C-alpha positions as protocol buffer text, in pm:
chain_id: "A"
residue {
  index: 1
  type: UNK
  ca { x: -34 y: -1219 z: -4848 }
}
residue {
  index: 2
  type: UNK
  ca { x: 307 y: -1232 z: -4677 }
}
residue {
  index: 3
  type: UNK
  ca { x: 407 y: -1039 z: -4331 }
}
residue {
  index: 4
  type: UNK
  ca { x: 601 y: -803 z: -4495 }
}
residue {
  index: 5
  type: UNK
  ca { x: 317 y: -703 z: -4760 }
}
residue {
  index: 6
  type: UNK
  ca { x: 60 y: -657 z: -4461 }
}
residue {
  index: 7
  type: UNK
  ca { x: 259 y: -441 z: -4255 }
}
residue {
  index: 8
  type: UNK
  ca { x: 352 y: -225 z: -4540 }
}
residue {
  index: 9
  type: UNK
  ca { x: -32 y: -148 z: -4574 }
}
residue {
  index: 10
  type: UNK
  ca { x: -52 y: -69 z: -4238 }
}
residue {
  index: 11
  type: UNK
  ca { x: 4 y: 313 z: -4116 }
}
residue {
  index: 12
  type: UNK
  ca { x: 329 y: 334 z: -4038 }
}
residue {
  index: 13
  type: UNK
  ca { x: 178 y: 538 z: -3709 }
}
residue {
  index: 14
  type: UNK
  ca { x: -32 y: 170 z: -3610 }
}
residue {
  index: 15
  type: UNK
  ca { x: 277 y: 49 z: -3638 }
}
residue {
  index: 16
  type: UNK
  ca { x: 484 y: 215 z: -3458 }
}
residue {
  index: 17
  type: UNK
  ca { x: 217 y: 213 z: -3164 }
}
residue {
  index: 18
  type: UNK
  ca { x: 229 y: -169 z: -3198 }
}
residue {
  index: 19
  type: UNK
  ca { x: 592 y: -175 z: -3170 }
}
residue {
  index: 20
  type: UNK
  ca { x: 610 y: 44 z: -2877 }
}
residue {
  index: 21
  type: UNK
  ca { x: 335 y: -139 z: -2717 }
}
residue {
  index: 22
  type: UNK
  ca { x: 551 y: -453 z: -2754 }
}
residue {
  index: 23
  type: UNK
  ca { x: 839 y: -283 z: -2638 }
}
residue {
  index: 24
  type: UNK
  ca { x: 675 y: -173 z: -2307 }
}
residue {
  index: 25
  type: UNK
  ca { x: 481 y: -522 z: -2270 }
}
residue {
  index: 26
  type: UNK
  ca { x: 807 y: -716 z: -2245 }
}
residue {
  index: 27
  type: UNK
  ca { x: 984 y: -486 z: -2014 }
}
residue {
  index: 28
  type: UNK
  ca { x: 650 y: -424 z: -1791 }
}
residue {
  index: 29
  type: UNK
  ca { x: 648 y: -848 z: -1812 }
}
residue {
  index: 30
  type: UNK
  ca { x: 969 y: -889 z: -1689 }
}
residue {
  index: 31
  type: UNK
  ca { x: 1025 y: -659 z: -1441 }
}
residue {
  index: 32
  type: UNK
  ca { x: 663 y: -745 z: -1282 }
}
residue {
  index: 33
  type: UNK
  ca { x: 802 y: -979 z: -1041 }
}
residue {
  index: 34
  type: UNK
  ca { x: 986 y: -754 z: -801 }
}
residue {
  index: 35
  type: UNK
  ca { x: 798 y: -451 z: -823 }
}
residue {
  index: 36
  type: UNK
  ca { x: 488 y: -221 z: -701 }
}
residue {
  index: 37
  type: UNK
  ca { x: 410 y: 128 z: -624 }
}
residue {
  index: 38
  type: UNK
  ca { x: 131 y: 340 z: -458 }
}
residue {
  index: 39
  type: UNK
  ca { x: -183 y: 342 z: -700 }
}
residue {
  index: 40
  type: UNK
  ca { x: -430 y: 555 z: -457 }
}
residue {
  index: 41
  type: UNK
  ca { x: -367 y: 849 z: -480 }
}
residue {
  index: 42
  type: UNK
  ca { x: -133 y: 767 z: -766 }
}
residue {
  index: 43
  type: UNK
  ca { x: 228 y: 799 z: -856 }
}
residue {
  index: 44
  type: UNK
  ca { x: 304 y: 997 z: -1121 }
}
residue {
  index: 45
  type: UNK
  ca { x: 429 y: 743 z: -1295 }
}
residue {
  index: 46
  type: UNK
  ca { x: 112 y: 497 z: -1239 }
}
residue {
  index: 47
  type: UNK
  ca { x: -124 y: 749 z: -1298 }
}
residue {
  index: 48
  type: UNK
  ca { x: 32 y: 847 z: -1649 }
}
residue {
  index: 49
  type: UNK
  ca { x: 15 y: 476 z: -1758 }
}
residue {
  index: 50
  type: UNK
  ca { x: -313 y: 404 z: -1622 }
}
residue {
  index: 51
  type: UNK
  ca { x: -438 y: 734 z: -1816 }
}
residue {
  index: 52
  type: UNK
  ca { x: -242 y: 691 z: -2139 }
}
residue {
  index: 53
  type: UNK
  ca { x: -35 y: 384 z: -2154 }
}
residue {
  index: 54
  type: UNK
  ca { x: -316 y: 230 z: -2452 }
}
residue {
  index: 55
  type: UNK
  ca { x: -288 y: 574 z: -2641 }
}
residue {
  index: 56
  type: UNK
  ca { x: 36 y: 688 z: -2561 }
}
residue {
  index: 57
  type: UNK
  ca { x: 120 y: 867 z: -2873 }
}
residue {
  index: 58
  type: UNK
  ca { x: -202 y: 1123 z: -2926 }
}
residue {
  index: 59
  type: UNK
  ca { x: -72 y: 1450 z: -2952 }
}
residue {
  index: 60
  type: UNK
  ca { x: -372 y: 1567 z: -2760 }
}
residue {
  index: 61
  type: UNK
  ca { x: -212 y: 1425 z: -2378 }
}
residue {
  index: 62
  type: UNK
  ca { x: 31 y: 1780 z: -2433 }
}
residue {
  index: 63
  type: UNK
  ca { x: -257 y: 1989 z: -2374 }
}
residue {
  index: 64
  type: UNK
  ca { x: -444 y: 1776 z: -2174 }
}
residue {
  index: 65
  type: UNK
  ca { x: -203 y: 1611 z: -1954 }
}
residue {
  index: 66
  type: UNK
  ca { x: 144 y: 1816 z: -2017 }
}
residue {
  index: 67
  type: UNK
  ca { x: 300 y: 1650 z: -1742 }
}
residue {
  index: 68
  type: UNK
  ca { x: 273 y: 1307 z: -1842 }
}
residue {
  index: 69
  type: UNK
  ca { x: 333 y: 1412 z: -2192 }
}
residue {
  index: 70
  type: UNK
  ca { x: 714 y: 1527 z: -2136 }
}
residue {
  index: 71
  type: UNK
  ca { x: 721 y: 1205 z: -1911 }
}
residue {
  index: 72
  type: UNK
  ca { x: 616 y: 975 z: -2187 }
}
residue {
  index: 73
  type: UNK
  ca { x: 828 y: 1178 z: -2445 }
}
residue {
  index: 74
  type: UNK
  ca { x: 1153 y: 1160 z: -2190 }
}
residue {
  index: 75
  type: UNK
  ca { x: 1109 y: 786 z: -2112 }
}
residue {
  index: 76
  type: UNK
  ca { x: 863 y: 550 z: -2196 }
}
residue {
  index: 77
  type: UNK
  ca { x: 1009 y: 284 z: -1958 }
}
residue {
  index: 78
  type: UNK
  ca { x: 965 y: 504 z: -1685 }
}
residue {
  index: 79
  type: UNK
  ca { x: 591 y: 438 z: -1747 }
}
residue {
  index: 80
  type: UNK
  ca { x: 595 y: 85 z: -1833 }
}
residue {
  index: 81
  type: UNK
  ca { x: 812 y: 16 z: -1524 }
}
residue {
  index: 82
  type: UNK
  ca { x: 569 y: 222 z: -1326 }
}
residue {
  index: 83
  type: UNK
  ca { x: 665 y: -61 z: -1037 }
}
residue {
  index: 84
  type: UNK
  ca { x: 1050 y: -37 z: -1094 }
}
residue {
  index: 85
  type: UNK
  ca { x: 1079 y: 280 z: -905 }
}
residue {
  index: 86
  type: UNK
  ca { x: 1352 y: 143 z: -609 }
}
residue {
  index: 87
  type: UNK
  ca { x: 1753 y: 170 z: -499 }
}
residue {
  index: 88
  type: UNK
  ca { x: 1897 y: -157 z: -322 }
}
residue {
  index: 89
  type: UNK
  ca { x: 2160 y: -161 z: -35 }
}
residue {
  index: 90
  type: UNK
  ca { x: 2012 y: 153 z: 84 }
}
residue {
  index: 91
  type: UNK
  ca { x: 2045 y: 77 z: 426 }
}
residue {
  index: 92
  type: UNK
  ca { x: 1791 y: 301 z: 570 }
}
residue {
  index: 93
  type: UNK
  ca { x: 1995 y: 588 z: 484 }
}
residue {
  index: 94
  type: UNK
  ca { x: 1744 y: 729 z: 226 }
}
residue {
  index: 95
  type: UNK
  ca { x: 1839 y: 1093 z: 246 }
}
residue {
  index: 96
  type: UNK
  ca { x: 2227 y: 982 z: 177 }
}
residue {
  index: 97
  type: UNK
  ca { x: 2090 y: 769 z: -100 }
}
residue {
  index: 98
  type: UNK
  ca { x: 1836 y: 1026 z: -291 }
}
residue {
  index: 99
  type: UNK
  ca { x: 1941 y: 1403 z: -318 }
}
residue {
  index: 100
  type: UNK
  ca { x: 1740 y: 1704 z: -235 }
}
residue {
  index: 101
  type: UNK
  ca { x: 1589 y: 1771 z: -614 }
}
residue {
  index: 102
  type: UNK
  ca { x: 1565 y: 1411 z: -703 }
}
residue {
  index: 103
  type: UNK
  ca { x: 1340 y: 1251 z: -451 }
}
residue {
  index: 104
  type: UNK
  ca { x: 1056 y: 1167 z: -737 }
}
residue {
  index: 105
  type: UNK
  ca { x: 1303 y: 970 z: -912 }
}
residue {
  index: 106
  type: UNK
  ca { x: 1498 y: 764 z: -618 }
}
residue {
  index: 107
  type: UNK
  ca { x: 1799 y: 975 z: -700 }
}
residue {
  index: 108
  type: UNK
  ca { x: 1831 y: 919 z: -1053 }
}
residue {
  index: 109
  type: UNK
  ca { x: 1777 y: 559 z: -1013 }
}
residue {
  index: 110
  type: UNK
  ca { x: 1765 y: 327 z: -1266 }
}
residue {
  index: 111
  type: UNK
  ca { x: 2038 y: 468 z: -1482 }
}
residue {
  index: 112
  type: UNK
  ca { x: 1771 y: 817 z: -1475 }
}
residue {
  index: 113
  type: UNK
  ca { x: 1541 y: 649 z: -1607 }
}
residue {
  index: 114
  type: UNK
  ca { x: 1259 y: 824 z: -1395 }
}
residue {
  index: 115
  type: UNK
  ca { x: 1398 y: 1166 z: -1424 }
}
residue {
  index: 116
  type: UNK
  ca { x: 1093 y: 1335 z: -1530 }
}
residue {
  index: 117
  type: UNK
  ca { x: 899 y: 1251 z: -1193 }
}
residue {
  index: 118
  type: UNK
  ca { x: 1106 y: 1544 z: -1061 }
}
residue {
  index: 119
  type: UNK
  ca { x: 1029 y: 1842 z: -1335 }
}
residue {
  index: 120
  type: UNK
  ca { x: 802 y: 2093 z: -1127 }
}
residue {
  index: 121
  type: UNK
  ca { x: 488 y: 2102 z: -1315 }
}
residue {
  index: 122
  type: UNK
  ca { x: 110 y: 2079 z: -1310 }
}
residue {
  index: 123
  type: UNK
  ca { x: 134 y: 1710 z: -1261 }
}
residue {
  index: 124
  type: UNK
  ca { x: -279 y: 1582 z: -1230 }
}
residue {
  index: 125
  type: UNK
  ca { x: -356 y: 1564 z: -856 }
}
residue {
  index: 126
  type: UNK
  ca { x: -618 y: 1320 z: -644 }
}
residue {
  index: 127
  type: UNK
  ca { x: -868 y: 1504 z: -443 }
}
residue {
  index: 128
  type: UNK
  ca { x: -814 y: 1453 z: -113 }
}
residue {
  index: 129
  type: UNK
  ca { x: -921 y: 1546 z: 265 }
}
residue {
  index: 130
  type: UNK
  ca { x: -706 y: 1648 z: 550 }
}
residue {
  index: 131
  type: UNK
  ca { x: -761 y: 1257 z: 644 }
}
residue {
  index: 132
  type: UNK
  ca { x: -734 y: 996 z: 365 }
}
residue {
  index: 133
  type: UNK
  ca { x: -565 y: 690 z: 289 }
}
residue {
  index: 134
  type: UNK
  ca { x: -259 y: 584 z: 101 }
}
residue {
  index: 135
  type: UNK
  ca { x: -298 y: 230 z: -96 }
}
residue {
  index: 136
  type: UNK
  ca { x: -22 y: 57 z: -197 }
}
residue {
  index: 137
  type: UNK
  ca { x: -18 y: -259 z: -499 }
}
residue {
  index: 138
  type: UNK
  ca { x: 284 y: -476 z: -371 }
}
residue {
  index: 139
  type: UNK
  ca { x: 266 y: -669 z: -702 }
}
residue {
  index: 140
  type: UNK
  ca { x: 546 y: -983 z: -594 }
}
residue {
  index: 141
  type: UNK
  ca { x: 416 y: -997 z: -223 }
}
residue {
  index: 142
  type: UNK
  ca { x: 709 y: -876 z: -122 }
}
residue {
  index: 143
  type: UNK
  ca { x: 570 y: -756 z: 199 }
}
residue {
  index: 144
  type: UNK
  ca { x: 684 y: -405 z: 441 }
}
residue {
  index: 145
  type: UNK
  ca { x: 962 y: -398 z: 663 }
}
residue {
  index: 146
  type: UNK
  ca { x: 777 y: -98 z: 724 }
}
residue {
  index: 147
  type: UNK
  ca { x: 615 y: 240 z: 499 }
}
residue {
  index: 148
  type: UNK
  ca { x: 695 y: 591 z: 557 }
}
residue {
  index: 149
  type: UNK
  ca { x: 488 y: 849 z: 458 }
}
residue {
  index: 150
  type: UNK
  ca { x: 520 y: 1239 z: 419 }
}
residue {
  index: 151
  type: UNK
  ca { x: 369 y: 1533 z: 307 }
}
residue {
  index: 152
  type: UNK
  ca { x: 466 y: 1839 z: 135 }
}
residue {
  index: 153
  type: UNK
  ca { x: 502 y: 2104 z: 391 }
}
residue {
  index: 154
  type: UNK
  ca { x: 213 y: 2418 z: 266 }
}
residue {
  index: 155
  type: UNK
  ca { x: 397 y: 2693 z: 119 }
}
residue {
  index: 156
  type: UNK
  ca { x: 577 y: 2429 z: -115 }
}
residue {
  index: 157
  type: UNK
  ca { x: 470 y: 2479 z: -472 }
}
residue {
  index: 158
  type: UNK
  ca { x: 472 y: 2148 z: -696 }
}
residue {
  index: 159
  type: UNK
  ca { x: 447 y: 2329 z: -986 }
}
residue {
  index: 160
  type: UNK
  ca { x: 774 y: 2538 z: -956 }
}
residue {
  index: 161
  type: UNK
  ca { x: 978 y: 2366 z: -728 }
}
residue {
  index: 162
  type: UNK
  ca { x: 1167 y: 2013 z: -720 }
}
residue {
  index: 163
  type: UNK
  ca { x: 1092 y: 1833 z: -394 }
}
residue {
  index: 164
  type: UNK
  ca { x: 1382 y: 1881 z: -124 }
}
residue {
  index: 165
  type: UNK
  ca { x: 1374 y: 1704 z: 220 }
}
residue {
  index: 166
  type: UNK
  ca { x: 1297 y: 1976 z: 416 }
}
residue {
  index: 167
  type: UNK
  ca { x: 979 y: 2016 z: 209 }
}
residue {
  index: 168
  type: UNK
  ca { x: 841 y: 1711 z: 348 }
}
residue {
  index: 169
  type: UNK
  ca { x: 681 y: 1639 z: 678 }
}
residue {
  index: 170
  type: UNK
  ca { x: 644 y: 1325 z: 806 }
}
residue {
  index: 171
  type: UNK
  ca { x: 323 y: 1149 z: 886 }
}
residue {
  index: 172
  type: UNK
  ca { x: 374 y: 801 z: 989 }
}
residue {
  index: 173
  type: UNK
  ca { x: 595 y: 514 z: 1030 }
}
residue {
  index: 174
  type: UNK
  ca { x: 431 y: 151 z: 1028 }
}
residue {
  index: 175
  type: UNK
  ca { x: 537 y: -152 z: 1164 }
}
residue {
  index: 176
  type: UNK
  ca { x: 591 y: -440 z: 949 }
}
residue {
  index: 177
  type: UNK
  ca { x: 320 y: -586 z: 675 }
}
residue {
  index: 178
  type: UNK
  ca { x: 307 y: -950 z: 585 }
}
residue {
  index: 179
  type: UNK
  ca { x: 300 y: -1036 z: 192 }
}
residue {
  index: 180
  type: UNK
  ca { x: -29 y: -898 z: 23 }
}
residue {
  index: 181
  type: UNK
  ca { x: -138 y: -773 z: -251 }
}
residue {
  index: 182
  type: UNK
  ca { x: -261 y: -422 z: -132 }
}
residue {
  index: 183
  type: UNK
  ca { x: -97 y: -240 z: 154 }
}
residue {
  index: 184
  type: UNK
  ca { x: -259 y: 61 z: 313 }
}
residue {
  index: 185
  type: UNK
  ca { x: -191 y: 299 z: 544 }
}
residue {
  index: 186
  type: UNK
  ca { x: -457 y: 632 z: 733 }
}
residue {
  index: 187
  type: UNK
  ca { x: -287 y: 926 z: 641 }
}
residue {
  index: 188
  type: UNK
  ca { x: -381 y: 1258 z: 846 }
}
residue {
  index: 189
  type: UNK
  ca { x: -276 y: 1600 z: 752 }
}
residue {
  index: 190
  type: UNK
  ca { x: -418 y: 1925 z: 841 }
}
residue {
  index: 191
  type: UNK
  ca { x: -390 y: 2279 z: 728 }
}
residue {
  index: 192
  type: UNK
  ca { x: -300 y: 2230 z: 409 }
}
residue {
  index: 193
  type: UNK
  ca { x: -491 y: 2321 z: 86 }
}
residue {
  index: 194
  type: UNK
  ca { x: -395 y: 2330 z: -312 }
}
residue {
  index: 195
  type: UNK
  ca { x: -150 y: 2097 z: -490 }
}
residue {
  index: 196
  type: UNK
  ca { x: 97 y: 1887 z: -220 }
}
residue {
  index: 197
  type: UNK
  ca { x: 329 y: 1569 z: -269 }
}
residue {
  index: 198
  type: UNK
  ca { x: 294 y: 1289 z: -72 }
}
residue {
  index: 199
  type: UNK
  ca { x: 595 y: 1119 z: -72 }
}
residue {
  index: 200
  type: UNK
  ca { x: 638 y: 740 z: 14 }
}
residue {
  index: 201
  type: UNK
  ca { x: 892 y: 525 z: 109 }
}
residue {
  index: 202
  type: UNK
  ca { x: 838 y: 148 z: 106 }
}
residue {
  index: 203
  type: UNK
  ca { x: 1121 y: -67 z: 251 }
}
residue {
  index: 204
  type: UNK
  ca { x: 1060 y: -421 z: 131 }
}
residue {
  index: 205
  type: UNK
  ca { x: 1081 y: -718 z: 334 }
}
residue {
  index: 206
  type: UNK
  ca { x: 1251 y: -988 z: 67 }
}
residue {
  index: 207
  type: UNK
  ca { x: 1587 y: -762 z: 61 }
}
residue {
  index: 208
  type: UNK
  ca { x: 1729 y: -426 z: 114 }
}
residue {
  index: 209
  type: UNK
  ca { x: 1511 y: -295 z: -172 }
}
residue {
  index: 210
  type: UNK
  ca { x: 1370 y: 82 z: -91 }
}
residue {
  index: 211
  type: UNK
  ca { x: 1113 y: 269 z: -320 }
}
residue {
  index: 212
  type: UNK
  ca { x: 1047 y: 612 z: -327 }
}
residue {
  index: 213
  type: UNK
  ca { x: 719 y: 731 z: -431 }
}
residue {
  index: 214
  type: UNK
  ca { x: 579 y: 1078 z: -515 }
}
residue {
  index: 215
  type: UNK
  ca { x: 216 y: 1091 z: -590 }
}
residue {
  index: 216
  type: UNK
  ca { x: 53 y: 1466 z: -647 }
}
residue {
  index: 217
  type: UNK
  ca { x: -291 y: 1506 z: -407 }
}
residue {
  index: 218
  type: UNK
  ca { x: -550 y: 1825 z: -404 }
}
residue {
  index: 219
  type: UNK
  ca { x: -636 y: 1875 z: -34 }
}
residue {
  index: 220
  type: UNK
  ca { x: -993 y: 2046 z: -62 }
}
């Protein structure tokens, strides 16, 4: 049987998961080099891939998962570059560079590609203590000229409101990291309870290449 015979026996929905799969496999492959983001607790964007990039199409993530459903449905690059998430030439002037309202996606970066980070929502959250950590996968060993990490101020509500700068406090400011594959930095932030943001900025050491990096946390 020829190529074209089989695939017209196949669903056409197989098919079009195959194709997508593809799709995402060769951008994901060649964007790998030069990228990472937080993975614990997870970015919205790495947490919907690791939760639905092999069954991105069931109907059932709008119900389940809603968030990551409109992301998927607005984007699927957005989940497939999960480690694309940066601006260059930044300069350390990230509140210049990313606009109250877009912090989630690096101010629109990537031609928008990451636009749904920002919608308000009930994005899944990572149970967390006032204390916990923040892990990092630095996929090209790039390396830190140094991490900053904040956290939703309480009274902000993730679920209604895009993420402004003066939502944010901030935490902590490392020093440098040398090349590895994991990076990870103590977090500790008290009084807070519910849904929060913890927003992270990674300035990599190779070139002026700056990430931005919400990830949704439960503090219990």
């Amino acid at each position: 049987m020829n190529r074209h015979a089989l695939s017209l026996r196949l669903p056409l929905r197989v098919l079009a998961v195959l194709t997508a799969l593809a799709i995402g496999f060769l951008s994901w492959t060649g964007t790998a080099s030069a990228h990472g983001s937080v993975v614990d607790p997870a970015s919205r964007n790495y947490g919907c891939w690791q939760r639905w990039g092999s069954d991105f199409q069931n109907p059932i993530m709008q119900t389940q998962d809603p968030m990551c459903w409109q992301a998927w449905q607005t984007d699927t690059n957005a989940m497939w570059n999960w480690n694309g998430l940066y601006r260059e030439n930044v300069a350390g002037n990230h509140r210049g560079a990313v606009p109250d309202g877009q912090l989630c996606s690096g101010g629109l970066t990537g031609d928008g590609r990451y636009r749904a980070m920002d919608t308000p929502g009930a994005w899944r959250t990572t149970n967390v203590g006032s204390s916990f950590r923040v892990r990092l996968h630095d996929q090209a060993l790039h390396g830190a000229d140094y991490l900053q990490v904040y956290v939703t101020r309480q009274g902000f509500n993730p679920a209604t409101q895009r993420l402004r700068w003066s939502d944010l406090e901030l935490i902590t400011t490392t020093g440098r990291f040398a090349p590895s594959s994991y990076m990870e930095v103590n977090v500790n932030a008290p009084g807070r309870r519910g849904h929060h943001v913890v927003y992270t900025i990674w300035q990599a050491s190779h070139m002026d290449q700056s990430y931005y990096i919400c990830s949704d946390v439960n503090f219990v």
